[in-house]
CSV table of C-alpha atoms and ligand atoms in Angstrom, one decimal:
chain,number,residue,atom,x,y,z
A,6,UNK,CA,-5.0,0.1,-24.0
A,7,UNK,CA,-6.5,3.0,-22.0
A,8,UNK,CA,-4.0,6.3,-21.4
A,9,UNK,CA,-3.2,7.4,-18.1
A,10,UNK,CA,-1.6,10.7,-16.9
A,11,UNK,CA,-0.9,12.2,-13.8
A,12,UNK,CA,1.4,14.4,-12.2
A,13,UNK,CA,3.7,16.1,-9.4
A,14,UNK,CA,5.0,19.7,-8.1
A,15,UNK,CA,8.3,19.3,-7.6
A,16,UNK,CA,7.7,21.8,-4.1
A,17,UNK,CA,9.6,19.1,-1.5
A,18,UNK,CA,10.1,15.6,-0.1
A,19,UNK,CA,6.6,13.7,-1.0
A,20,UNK,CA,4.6,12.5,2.1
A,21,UNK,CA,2.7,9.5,2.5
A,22,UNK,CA,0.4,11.5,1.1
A,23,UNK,CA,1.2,11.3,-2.3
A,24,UNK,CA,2.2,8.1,-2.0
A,25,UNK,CA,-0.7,6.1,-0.9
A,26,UNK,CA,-3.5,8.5,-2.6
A,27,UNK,CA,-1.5,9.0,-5.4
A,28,UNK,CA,2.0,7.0,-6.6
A,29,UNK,CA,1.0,3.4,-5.2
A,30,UNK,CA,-1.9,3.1,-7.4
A,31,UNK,CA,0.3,4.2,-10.3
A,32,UNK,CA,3.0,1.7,-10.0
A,33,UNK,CA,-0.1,-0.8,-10.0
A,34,UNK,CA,-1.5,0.7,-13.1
A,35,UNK,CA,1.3,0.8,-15.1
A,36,UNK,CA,1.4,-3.0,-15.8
A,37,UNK,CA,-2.0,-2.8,-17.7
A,38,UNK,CA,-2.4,0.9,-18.7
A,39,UNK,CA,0.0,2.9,-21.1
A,40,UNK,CA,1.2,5.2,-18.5
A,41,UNK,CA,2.9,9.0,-18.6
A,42,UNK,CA,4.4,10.1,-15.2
A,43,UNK,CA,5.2,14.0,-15.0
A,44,UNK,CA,7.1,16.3,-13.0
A,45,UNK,CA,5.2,19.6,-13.6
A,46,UNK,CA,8.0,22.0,-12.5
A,47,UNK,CA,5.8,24.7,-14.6
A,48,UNK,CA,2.9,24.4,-12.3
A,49,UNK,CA,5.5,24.7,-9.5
A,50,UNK,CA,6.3,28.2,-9.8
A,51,UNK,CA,2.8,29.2,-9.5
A,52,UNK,CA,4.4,30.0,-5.9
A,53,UNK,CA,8.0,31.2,-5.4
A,54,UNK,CA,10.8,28.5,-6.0
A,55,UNK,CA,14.2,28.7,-4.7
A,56,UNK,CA,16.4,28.8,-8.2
A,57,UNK,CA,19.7,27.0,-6.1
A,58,UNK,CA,16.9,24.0,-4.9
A,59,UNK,CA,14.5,23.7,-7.6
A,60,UNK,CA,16.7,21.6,-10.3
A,61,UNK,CA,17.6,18.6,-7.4
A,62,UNK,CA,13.6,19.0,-6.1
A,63,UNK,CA,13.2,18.0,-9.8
A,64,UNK,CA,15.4,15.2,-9.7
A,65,UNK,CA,14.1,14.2,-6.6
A,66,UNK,CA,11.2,13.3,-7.6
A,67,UNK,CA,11.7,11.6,-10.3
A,68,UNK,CA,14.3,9.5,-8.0
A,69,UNK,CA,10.8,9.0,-6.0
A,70,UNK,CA,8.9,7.6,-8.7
A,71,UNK,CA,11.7,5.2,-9.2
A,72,UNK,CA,12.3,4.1,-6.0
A,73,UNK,CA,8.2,3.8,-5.4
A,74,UNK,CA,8.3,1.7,-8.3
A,75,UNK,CA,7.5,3.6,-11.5
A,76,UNK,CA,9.4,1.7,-14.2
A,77,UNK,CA,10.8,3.9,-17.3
A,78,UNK,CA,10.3,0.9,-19.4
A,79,UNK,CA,6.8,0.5,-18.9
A,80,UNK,CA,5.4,4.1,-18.2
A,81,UNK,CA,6.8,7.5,-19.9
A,82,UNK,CA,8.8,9.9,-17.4
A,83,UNK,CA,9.3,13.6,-18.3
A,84,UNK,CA,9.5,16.7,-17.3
A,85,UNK,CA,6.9,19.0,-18.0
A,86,UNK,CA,9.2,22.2,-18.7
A,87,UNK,CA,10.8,20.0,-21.5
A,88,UNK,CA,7.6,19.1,-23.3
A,89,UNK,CA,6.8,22.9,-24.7
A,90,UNK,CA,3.2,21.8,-26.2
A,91,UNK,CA,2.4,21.7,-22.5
A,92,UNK,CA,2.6,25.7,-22.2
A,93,UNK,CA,1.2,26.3,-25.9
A,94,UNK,CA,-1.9,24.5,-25.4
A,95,UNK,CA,-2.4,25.8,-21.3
A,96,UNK,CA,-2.2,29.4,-23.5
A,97,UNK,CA,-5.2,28.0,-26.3
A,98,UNK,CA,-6.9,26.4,-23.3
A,99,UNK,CA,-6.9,29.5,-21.4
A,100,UNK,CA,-8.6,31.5,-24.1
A,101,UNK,CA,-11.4,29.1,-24.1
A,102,UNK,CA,-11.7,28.7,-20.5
A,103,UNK,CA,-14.6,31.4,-18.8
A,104,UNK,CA,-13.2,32.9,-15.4
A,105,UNK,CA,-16.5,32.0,-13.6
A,106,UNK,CA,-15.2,28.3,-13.4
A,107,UNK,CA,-11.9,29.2,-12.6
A,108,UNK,CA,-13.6,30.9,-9.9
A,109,UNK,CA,-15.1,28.2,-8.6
A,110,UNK,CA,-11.9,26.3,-8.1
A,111,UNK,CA,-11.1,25.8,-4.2
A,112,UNK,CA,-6.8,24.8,-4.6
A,113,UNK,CA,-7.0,28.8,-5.8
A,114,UNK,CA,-9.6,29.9,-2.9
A,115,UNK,CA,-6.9,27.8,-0.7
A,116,UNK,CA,-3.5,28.9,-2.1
A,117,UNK,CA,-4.3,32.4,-3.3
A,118,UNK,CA,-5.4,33.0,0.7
A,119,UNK,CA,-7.1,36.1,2.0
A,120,UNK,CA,-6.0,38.7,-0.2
A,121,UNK,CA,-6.3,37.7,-4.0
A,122,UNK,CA,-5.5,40.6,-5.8
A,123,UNK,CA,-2.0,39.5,-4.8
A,124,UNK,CA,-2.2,36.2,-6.6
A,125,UNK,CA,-0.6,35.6,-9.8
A,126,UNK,CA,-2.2,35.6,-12.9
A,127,UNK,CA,-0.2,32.0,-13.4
A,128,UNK,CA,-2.0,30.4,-9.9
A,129,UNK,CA,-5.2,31.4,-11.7
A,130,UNK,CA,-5.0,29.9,-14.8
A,131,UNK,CA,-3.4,26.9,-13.3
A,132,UNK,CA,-6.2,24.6,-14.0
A,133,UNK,CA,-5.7,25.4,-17.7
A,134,UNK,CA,-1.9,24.6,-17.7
A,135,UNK,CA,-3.2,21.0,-15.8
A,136,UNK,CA,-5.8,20.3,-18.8
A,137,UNK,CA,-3.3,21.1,-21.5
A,138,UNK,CA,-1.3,18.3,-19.5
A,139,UNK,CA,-3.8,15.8,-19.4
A,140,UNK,CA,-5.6,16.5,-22.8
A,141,UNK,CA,-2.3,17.0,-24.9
A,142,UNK,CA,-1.9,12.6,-24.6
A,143,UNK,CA,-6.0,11.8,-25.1
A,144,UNK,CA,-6.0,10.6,-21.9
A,145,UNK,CA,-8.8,8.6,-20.2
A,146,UNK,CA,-8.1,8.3,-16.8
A,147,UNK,CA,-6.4,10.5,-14.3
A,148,UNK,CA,-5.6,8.7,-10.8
A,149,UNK,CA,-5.4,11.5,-8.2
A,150,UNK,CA,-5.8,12.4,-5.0
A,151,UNK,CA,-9.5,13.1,-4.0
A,152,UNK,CA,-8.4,17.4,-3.7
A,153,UNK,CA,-7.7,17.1,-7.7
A,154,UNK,CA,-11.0,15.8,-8.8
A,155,UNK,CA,-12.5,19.6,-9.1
A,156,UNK,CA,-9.6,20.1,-11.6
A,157,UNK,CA,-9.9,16.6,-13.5
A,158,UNK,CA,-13.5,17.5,-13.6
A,159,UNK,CA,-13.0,21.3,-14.7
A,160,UNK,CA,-10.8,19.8,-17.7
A,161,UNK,CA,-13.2,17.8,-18.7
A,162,UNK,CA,-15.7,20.4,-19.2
A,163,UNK,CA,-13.0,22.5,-21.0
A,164,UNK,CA,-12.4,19.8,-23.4
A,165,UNK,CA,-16.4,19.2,-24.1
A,166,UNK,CA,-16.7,22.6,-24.6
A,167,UNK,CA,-14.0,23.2,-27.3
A,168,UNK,CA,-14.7,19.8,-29.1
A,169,UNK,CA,-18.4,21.3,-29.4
A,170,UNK,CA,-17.3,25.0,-30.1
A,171,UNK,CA,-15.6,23.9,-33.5
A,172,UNK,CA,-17.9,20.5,-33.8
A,173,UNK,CA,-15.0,18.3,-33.6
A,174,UNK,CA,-13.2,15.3,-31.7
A,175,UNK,CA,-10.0,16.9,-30.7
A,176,UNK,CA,-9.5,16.4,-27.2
A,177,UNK,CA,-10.6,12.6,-25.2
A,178,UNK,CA,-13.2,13.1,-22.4
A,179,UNK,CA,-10.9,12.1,-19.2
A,180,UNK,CA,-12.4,11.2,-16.2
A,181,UNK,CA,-10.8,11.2,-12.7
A,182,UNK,CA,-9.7,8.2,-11.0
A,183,UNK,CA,-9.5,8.0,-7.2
A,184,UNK,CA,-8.4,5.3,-5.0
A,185,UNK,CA,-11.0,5.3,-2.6
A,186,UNK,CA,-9.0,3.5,0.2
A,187,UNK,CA,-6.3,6.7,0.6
A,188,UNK,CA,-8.2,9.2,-1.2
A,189,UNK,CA,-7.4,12.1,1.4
A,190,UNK,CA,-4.8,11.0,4.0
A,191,UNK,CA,-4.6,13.5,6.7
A,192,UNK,CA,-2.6,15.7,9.0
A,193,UNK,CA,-1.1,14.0,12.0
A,194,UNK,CA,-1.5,17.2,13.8
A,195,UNK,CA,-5.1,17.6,12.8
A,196,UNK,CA,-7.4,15.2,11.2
A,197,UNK,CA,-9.8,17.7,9.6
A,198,UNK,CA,-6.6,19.2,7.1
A,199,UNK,CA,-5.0,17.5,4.6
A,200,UNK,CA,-1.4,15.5,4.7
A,201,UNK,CA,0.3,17.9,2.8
A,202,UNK,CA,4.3,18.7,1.8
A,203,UNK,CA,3.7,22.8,2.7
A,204,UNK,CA,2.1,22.3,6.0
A,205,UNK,CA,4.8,24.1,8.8
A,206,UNK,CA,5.0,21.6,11.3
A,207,UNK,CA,7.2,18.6,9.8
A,208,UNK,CA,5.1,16.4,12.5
A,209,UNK,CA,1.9,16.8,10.5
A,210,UNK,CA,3.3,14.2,7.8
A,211,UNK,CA,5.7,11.3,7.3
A,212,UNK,CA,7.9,12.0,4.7
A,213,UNK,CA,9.3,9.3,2.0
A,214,UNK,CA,12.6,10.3,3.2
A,215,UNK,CA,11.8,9.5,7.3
A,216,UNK,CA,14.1,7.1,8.9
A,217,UNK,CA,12.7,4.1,10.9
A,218,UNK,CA,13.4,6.4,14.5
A,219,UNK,CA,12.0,10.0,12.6
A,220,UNK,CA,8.6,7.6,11.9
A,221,UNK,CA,8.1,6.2,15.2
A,222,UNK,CA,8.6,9.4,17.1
A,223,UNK,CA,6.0,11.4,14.5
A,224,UNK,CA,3.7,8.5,15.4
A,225,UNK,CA,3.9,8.5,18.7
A,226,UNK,CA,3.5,12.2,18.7
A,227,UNK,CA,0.4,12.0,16.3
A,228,UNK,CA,-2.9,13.4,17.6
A,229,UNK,CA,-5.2,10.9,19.0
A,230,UNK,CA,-7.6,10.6,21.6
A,231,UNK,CA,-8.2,8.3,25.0
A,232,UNK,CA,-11.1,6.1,23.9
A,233,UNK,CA,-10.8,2.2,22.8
A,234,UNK,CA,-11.0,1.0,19.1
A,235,UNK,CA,-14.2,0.0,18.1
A,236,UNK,CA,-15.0,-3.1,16.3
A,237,UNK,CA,-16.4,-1.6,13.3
A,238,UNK,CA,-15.0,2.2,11.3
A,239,UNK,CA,-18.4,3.5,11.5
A,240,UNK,CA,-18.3,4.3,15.0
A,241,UNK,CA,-15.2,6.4,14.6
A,242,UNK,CA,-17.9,9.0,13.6
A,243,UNK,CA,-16.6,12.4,14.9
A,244,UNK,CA,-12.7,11.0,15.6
A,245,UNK,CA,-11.4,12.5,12.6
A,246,UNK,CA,-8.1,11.1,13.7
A,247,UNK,CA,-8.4,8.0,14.4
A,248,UNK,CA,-9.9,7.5,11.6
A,249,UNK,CA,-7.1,8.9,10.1
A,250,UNK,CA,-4.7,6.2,11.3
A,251,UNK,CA,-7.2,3.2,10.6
A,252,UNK,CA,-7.4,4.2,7.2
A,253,UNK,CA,-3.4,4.5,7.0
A,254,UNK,CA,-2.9,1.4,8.4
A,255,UNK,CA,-5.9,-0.4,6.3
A,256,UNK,CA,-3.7,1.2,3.2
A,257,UNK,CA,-0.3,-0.1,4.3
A,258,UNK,CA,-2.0,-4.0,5.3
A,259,UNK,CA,-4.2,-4.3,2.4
A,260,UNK,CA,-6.9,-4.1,4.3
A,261,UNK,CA,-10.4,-3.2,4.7
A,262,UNK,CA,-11.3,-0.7,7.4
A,263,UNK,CA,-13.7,-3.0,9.2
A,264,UNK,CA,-11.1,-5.4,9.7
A,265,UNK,CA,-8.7,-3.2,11.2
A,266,UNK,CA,-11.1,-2.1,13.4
A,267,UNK,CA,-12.1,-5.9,13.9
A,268,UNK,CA,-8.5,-6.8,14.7
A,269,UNK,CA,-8.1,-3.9,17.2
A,270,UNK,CA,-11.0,-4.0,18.5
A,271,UNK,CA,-11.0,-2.6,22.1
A,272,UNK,CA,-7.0,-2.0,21.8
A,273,UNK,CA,-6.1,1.9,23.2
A,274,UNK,CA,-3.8,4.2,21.0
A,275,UNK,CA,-0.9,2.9,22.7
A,276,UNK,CA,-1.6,-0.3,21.5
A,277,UNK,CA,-2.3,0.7,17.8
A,278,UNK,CA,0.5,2.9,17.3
A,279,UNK,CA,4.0,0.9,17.9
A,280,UNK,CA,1.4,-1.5,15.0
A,281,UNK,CA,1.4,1.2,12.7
A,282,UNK,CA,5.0,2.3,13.0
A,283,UNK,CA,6.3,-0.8,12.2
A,284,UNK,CA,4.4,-1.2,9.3
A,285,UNK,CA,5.0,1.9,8.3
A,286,UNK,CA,8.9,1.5,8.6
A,287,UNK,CA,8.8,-1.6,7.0
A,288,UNK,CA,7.3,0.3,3.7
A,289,UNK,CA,8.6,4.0,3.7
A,290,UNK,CA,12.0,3.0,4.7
A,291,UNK,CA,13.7,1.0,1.9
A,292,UNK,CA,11.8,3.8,-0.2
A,293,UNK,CA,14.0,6.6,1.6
A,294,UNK,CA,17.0,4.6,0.9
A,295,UNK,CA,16.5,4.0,-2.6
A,296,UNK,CA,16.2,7.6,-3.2
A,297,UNK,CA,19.2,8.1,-1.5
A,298,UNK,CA,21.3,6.1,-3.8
A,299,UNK,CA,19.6,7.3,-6.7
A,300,UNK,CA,20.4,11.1,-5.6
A,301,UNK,CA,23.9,9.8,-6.0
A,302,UNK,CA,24.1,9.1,-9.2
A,303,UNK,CA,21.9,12.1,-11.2
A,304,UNK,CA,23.2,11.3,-14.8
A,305,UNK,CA,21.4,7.7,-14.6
A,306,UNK,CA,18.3,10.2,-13.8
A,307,UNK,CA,19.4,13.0,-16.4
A,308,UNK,CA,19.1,10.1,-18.8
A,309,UNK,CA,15.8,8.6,-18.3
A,310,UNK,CA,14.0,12.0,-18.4
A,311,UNK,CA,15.6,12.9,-21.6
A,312,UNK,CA,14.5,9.8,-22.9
A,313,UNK,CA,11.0,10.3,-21.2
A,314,UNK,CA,10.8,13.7,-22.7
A,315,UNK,CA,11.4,12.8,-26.6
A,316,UNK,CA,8.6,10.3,-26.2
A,317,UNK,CA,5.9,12.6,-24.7
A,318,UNK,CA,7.3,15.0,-27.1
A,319,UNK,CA,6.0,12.9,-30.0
A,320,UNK,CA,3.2,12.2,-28.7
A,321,UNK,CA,2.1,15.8,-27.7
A,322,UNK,CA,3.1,17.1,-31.1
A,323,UNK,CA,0.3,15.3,-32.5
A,324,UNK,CA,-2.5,16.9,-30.6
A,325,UNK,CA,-0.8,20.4,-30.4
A,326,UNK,CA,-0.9,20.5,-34.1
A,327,UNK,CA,-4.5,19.3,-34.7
A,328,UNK,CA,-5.6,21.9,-31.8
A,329,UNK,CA,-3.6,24.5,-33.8
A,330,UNK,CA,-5.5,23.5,-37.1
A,331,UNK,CA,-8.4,23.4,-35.5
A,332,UNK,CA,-8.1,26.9,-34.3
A,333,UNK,CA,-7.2,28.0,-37.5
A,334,UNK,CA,-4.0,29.2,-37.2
A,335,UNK,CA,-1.2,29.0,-39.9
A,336,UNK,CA,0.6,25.7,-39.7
A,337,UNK,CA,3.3,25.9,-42.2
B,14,LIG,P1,0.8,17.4,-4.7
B,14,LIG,O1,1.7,17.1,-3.5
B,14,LIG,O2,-0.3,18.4,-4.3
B,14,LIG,O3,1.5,17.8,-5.9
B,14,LIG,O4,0.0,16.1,-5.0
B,14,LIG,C1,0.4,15.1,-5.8
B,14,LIG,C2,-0.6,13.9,-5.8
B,14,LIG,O5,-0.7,13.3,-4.5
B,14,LIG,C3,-2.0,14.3,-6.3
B,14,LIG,O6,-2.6,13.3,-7.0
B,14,LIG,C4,-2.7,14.5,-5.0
B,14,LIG,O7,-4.1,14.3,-5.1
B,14,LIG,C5,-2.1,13.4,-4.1
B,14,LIG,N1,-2.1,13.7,-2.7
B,14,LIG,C6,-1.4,14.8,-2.1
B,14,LIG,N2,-1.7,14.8,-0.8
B,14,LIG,C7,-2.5,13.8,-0.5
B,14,LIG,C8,-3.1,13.3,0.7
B,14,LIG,N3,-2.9,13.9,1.9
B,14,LIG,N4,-3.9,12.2,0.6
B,14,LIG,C9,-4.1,11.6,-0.6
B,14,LIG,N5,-3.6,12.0,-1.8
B,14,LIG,C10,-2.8,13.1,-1.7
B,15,LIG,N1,-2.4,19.9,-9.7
B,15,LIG,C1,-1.8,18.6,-9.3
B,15,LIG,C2,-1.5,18.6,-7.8
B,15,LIG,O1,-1.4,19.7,-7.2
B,15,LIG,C3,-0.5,18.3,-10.1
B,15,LIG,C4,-0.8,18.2,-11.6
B,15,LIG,C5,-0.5,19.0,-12.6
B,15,LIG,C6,-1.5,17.1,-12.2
B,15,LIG,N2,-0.9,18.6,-13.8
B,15,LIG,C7,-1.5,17.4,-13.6
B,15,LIG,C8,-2.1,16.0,-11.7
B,15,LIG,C9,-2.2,16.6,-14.5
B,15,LIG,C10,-2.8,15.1,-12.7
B,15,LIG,C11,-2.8,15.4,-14.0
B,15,LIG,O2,-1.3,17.6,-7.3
């Protein structure tokens, strides 16, 4: 059975974002795949985290990947921060890892903004903590977003290029794995920018945790423009929002983005949009309220992270030991 890994900062609510580019597809893959789900609280504080919120943010998302569907008996659930091979292998990674390609890598270009000598040396290396993740389990495929396939990509190479250094097999090629129907989901505010938890205006997104009125008023609100629908998606060309709302709808309706465009054909905006709120309500909101409930009771959460952790533990052991040997260090 082919391994799967991917993961989430624990920075805030998750959007519809995450949820149709990312978490959908991994409740889906979970029935065939064997399946770790992480909360990477370490890759987190690349950026300054409030110690009074950053615990529940934790436990909130792992009440998220409940309530979207993620299923502690089929896939693995952890915490990063409670896996230490995680931070010893992003170190060994790191020391193998050139700073030209980390140079290259546009979430740093993005996050570390204009004036980089002010960026930590941890938002740096990031990408190295983020292969240690995925290469610690041998994984094969990684089902992101389309703004994580530079860093799927750049672990890759890092693992080719220590599995050659010391002519071995330590560390499983992984490739990304995108679902092209949400791959980028954007702003509400702005269709050229991403959907994104740390945008400042709370109407750019939907969050998981929107109620059915919060959802209809950021839709209504959401950045359009006065022309019909067309009767096929390639002659949204140059309506970057629009298309943007197509392609959420084709996501939540299963279906293609021709026949969305078929269906509406000739509709106007205000047509389209009471459509897309009511679908939307009818997906996101029994998600919000399962959070909810599962906020209530954290040890039920407490518990299935410990367990999550032990497992990954074990399995991380394994490759953080053969790394070690392979590196030569003393393993007594
Ligand atoms: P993040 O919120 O940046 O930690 O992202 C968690 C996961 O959600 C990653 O796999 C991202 O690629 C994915 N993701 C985040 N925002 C979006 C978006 N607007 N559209 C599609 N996927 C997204
Ligand atoms: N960098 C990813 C993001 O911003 C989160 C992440 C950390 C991740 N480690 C990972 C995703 C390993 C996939 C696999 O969304």
């Amino acid at each position: 059975m082919k391994r799967i890994f991917s993961g989430v900062q624990p920075t805030g609510t998750l959007t519809l974002g995450n949820y149709l580019g990312a978490l959908r597809h991994w409740v889906h893959l979970q029935e065939d795949h064997d399946c770790l789900y992480c909360i990477v609280d370490m890759h987190a504080i690349t950026v300054f985290q409030d110690p009074a919120l950053f615990k529940d943010q934790t436990f909130e998302i792992a009440a998220t990947y409940l309530a979207c569907g993620l299923d502690p008996q089929k896939s693995i659930l952890f915490v990063q921060s409670h896996v230490p091979a995680h931070a010893q292998l992003g170190w060994m990674l790191g020391c193998k890892t050139p700073m030209g390609w980390l140079n290259r890598m546009t979430q740093f270009k993005d996050k570390a903004g204009k004036d980089k000598e002010k960026a930590s040396l941890g938002l740096y290396g990031y990408p190295c903590l983020q292969a240690a993740d995925i290469l610690l389990y041998q994984t094969h495929l990684v089902p992101v977003g389309e703004d994580q396939k530079q860093h799927i990509e750049l672990t890759r190479d890092i693992a080719q290029s220590v599995n050659s250094a010391y002519d071995v097999d330590l560390f499983t090629l992984p490739d990304p794995l995108i679902n092209t129907h949400a791959a980028r989901i954007m702003s509400l505010r702005d269709g050229t920018k991403k959907m994104s938890k740390s945008d400042p205006s709370d109407f750019s997104r939907i969050h998981l945790s929107d109620d059915a009125d919060l959802i209809a008023q950021k839709i209504r609100k959401a950045r359009t423009d006065a022309d019909p629908l067309p009767g096929s998606f390639d002659q949204l060309e140059g309506r970057a929002e629009a298309k943007n709302l197509v392609t959420i709808y084709a996501a939540l309706a299963n279906m293609t983005l021709d026949e969305v465009c078929q269906e509406f054909e000739g509709a106007l905006f205000s047509a389209f949009k009471p459509r897309l709120s009511d679908l939307l309500v009818a997906t996101i909101t029994p998600i919000g309220e399962k959070i909810a409930l599962l906020m209530n009771d954290k040890r039920e959460l407490e518990l299935i992270l410990l367990d999550g952790a032990q497992r990954a533990n074990e399995l991380a052991t394994t490759t953080l030991k053969a790394a070690e040997e392979t590196f030569g260090f003393w393993t007594p």
